[in-house]
Short mmCIF file of C-alpha atoms in Angstrom, two decimals:
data_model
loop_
_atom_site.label_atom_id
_atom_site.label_comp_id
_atom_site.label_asym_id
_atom_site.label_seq_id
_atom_site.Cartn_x
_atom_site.Cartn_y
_atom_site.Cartn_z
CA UNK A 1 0.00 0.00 0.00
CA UNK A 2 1.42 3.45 -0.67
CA UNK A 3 0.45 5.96 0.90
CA UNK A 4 0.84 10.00 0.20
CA UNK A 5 1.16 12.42 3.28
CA UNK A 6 2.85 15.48 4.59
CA UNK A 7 3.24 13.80 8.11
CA UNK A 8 3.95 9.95 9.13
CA UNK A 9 4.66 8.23 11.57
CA UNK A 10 6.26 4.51 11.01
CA UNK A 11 5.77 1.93 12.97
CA UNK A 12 3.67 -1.67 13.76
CA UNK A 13 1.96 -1.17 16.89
CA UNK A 14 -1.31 0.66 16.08
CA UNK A 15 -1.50 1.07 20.48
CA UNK A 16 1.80 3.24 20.34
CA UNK A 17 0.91 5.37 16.69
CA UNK A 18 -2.80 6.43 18.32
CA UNK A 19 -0.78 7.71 21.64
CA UNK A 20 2.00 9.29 19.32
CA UNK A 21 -0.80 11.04 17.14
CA UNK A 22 -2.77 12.00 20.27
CA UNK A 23 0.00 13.75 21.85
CA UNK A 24 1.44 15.21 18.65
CA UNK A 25 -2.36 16.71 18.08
CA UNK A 26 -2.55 18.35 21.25
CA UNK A 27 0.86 19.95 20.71
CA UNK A 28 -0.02 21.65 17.75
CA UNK A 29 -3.49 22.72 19.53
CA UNK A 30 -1.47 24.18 22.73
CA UNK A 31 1.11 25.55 20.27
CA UNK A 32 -1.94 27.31 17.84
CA UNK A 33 -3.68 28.38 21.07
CA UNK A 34 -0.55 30.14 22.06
CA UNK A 35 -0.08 31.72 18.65
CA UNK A 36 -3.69 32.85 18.38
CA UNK A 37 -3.77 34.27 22.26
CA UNK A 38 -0.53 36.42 21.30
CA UNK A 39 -2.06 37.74 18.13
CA UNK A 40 -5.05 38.62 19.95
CA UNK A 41 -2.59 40.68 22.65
CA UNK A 42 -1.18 42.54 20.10
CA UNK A 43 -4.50 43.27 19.00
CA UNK A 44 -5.68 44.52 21.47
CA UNK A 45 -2.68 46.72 22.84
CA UNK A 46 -2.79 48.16 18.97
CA UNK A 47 -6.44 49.34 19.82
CA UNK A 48 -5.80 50.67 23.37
CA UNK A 49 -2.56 52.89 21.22
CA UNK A 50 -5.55 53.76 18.71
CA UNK A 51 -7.89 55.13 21.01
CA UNK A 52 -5.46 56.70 23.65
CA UNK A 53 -4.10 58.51 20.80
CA UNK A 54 -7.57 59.78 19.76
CA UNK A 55 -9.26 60.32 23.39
CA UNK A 56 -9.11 64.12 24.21
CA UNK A 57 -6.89 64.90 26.87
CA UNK A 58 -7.92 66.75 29.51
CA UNK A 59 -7.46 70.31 28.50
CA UNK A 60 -5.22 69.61 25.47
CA UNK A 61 -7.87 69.49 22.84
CA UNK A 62 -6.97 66.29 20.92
CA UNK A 63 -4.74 65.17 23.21
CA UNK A 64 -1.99 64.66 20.37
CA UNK A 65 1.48 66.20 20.38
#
């Protein structure tokens, strides 16, 4: 049988490939959950910039240099 992937894993022991698949799975889950939660950081701190930078100051008119 031939079979056409972008990631194997060899072996005989269909016990040990489900635990090796498992545990690679959840490491690209944690490792996407980490990416997304940073993008969404940056995100977030870009808004805060945004609106600090537009909110009036107090006295200063636009509150920009």
């Amino acid at each position: 049988m031939a079979i056409a992937t972008r990631e194997a894993i060899p072996g005989d022991d269909l016990a040990t490939l489900e635990g090796l698949v498992r545990g690679r799975l959840a490491a690209e889950a944690e490792a996407q959950h980490q990416a997304s939660s940073g993008a969404e950081q940056l995100r977030l701190q870009a808004i805060r910039q945004i609106v600090g930078y537009l909110r009036p100051a107090s006295g200063e008119g636009n509150g920009r240099p």
